XYZ file of C-alpha atoms in Angstrom:
285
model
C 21.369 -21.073 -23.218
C 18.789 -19.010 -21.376
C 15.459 -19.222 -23.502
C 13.755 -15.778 -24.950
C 11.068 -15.964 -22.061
C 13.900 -16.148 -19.127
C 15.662 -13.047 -20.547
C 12.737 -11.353 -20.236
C 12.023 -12.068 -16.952
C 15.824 -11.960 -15.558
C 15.696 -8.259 -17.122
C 12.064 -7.293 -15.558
C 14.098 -8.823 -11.914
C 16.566 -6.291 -12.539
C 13.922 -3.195 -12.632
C 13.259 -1.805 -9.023
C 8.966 -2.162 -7.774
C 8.734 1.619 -6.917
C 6.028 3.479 -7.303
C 4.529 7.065 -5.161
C 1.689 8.893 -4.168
C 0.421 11.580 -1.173
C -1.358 10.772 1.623
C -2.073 12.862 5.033
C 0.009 12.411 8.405
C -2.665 11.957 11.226
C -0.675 10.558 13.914
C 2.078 7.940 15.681
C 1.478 4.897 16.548
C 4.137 3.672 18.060
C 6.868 3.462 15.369
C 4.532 3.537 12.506
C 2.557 6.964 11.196
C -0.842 6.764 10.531
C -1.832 8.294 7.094
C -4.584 9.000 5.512
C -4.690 7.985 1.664
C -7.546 8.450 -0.154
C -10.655 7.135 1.850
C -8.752 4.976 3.745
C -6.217 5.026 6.898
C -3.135 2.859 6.872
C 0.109 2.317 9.206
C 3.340 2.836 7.494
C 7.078 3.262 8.598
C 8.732 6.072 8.378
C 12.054 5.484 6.375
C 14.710 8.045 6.553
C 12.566 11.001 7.992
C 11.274 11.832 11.557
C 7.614 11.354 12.066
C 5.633 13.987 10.311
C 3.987 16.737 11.580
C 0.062 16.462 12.182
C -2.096 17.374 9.356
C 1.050 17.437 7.039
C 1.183 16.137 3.082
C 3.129 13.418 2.601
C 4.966 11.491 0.248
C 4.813 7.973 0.124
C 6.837 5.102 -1.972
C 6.214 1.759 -2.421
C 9.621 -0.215 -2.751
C 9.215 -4.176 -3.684
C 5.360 -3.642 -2.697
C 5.514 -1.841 0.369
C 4.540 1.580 0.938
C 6.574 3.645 3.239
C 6.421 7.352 3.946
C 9.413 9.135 2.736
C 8.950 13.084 3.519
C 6.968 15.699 2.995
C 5.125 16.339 -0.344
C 6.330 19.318 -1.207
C 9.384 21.528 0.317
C 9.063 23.630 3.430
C 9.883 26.660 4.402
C 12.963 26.451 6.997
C 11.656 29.894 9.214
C 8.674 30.329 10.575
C 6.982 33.243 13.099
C 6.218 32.226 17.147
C 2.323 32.404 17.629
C 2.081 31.244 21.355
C 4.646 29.782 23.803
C 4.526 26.318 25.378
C 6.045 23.101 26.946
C 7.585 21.002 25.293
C 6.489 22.263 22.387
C 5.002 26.020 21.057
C 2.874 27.551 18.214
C 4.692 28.177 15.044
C 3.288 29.819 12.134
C 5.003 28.530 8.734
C 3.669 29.974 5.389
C 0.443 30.584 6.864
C -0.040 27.310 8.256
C 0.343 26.447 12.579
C 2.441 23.805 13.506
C 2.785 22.480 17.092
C 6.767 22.113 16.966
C 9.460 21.133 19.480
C 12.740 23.285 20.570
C 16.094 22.668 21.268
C 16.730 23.110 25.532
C 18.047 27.127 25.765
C 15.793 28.285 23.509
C 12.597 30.064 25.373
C 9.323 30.726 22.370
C 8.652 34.247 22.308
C 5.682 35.468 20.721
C 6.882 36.995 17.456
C 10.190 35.257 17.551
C 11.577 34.492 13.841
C 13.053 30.961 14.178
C 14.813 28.103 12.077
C 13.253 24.998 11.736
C 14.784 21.897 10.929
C 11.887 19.385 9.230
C 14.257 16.762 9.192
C 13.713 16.179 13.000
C 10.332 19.011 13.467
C 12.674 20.566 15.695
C 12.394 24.451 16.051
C 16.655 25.581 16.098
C 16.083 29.095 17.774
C 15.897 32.596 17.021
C 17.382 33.916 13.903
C 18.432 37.211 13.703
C 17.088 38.213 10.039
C 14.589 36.927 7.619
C 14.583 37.213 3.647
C 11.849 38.974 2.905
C 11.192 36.658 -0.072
C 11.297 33.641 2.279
C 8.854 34.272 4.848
C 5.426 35.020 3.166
C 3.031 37.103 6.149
C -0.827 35.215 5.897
C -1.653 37.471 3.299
C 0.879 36.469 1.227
C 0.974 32.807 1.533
C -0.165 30.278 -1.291
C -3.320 29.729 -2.471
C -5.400 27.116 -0.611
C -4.866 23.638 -2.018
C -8.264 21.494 -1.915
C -8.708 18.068 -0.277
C -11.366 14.904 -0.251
C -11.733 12.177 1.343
C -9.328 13.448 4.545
C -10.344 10.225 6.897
C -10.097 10.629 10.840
C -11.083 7.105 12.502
C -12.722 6.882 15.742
C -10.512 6.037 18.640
C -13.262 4.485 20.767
C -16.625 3.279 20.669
C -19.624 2.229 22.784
C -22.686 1.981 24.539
C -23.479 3.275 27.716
C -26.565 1.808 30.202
C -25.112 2.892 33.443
C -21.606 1.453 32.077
C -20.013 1.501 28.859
C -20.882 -2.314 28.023
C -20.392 -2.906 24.581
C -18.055 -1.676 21.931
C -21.329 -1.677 19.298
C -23.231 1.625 19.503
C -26.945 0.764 20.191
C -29.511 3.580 19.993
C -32.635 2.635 22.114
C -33.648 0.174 25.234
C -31.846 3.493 27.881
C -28.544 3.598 25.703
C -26.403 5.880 25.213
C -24.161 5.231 21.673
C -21.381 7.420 21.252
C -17.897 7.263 19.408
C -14.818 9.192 20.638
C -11.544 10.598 18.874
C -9.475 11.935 21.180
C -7.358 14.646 19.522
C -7.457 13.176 16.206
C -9.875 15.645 14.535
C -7.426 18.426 15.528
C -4.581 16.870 14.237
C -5.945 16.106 10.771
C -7.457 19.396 10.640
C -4.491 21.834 12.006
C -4.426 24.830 9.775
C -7.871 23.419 7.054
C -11.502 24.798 6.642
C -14.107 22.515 6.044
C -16.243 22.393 3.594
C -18.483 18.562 4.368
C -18.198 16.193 6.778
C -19.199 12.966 7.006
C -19.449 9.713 9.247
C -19.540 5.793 8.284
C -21.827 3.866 9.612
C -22.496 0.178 9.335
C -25.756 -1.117 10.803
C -25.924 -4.533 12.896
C -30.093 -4.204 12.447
C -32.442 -0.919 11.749
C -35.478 -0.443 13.180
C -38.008 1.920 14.184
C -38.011 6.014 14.251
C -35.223 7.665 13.146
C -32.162 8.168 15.523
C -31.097 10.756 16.865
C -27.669 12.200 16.583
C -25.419 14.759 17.961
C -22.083 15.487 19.199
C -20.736 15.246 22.759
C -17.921 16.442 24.535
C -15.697 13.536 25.769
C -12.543 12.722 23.957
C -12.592 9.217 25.083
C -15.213 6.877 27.475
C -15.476 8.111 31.320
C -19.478 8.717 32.566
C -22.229 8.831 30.262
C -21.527 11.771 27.816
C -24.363 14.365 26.862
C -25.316 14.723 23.356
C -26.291 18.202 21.829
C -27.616 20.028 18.819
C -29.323 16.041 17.509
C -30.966 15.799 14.433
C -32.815 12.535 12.948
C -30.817 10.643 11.048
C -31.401 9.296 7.723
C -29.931 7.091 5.813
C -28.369 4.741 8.523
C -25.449 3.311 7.038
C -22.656 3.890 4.542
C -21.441 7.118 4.464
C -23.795 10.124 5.801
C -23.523 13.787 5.270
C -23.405 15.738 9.011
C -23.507 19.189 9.251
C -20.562 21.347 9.184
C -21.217 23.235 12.336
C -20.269 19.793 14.541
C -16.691 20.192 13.165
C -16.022 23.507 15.757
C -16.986 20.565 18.676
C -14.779 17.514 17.159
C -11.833 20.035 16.947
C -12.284 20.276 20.518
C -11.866 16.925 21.089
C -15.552 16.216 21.288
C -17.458 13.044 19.570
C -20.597 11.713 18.020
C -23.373 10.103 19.938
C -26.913 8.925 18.915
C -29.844 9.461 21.608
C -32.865 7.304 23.056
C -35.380 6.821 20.382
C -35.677 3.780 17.756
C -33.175 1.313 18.029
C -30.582 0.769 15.635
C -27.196 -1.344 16.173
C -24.206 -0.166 14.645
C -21.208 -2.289 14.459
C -18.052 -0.860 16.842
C -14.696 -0.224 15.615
C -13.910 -3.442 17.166
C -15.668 -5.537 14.441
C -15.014 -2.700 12.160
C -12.264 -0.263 11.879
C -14.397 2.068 9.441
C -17.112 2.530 12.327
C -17.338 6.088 13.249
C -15.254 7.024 10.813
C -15.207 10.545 9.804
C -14.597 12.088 6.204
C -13.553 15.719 5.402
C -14.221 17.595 2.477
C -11.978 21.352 2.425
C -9.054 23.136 1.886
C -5.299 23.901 2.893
């Protein structure tokens, strides 16, 4: 006969580890999605659902201790407007929010087509001939802005440059150049927000000297040296620092950070840390 303490447990067996929360869609990797959850990024599959759109909310479960992402947080709206045309995939406006969104083959965007999306796939289905009024909100009419914190983007790249890019550490001093690079991923994470603060991790190998200076540049990813504008002296040098909000306009064109000739402080790389470069948003949605 089972004792009281096993009956417990055998009925605790029988009730399912599931638990949810939101997070932020930033990109693919591969067959896992990127999302943002609180201040940190992690790599989830995608279980039942196409990979998100960029920038979207998310909801994620964790089944028997693993989170997955399961959909989108809330509901959205199946018909959205045609902002600009493009291949493979166009502008769509969707209760005041643009989506970058593929089509099915026949269909050519128009600008102010009314279409059917399918979120199941992010496919757009084609033009629809009418629209409920009371289903597709104009930008005036859409919801209120929701606020977000602690929206992470991580650097895609970083380096040094002294004629070549020759470490992954960014060094500031001796004739380097330190710089970190994000590719696109600023513009995905940001599609259809405004900023309020912005702010970058940074984890010092050593500290010395005057101040560094930093800036943004605007390279996407490591070619030549890059060119850093608009610097200002940094203070503190590690954890995470406040930059101003005018560098977003530059990141959301695919520029970067990068630190200038003068002291010389050693910042550890996203190779020997993943949070290096990282950049935290502060807005709304």
């Amino acid at each position: 006969m089972a004792s009281d303490t096993e009956l417990i447990l055998n009925k605790l067996a029988t009730i399912p580890d599931v638990g949810s929360k939101l997070g932020v869609f930033v990109r693919m990797e591969g067959v896992l999605a990127v999302v943002n959850v609180g201040d940190r990024a992690v790599t989830l599959p995608c279980t039942g659902f196409y990979p998100p759109v960029e920038g979207m909310s998310v909801q994620l479960e964790r089944r028997n201790g693993a989170l997955i992402v399961t959909g989108p947080a809330a509901q959205l709206a199946p018909l959205g407007v045609i902002k600009a045309g493009g291949s493979p995939k166009c502008t769509v406006l969707v209760s005041g929010i643009e989506h970058m969104l593929g089509y099915r083959d026949g269909y050519v965007p128009a600008i102010g087509d009314d279409v059917e999306i399918n979120w199941a796939t992010g496919i757009i289905q084609g033009k629809v001939t009418s629209v409920p009024v009371t289903v597709m909100p104009t930008e005036n009419q859409s919801a209120a802005p929701v606020a977000f914190g602690n929206l992470l983007v991580m650097a895609a790249q970083s380096g040094s440059f002294n004629g070549r890019w020759w470490t992954n550490d960014v060094y500031n001093g001796d004739n380097n150049t330190g710089a970190w690079f994000y590719s696109s991923r600023v513009a995905d994470a940001l599609r259809g927000a405004t900023v309020t603060k912005v702010e970058i991790f940074l984890n010092p190998r050593q500290a010395s000297g005057n101040s560094p200076q930093i800036g943004t540049h605007p390279s996407g990813s490591m070619g030549g040296n890059v060119a850093v504008s608009g610097q200002i002296a940094l203070e503190p040098r590690s954890g995470w620092v406040q930059i101003p909000l005018a560098w977003v306009a530059a990141l959301m064109a695919g520029g970067g950070i990068g630190v200038t000739r003068s002291g010389y402080t050693i910042w550890r790389g996203t190779g020997s840390d993943a949070l290096s470069g990282a950049l935290r948003f502060t807005g709304t949605r």
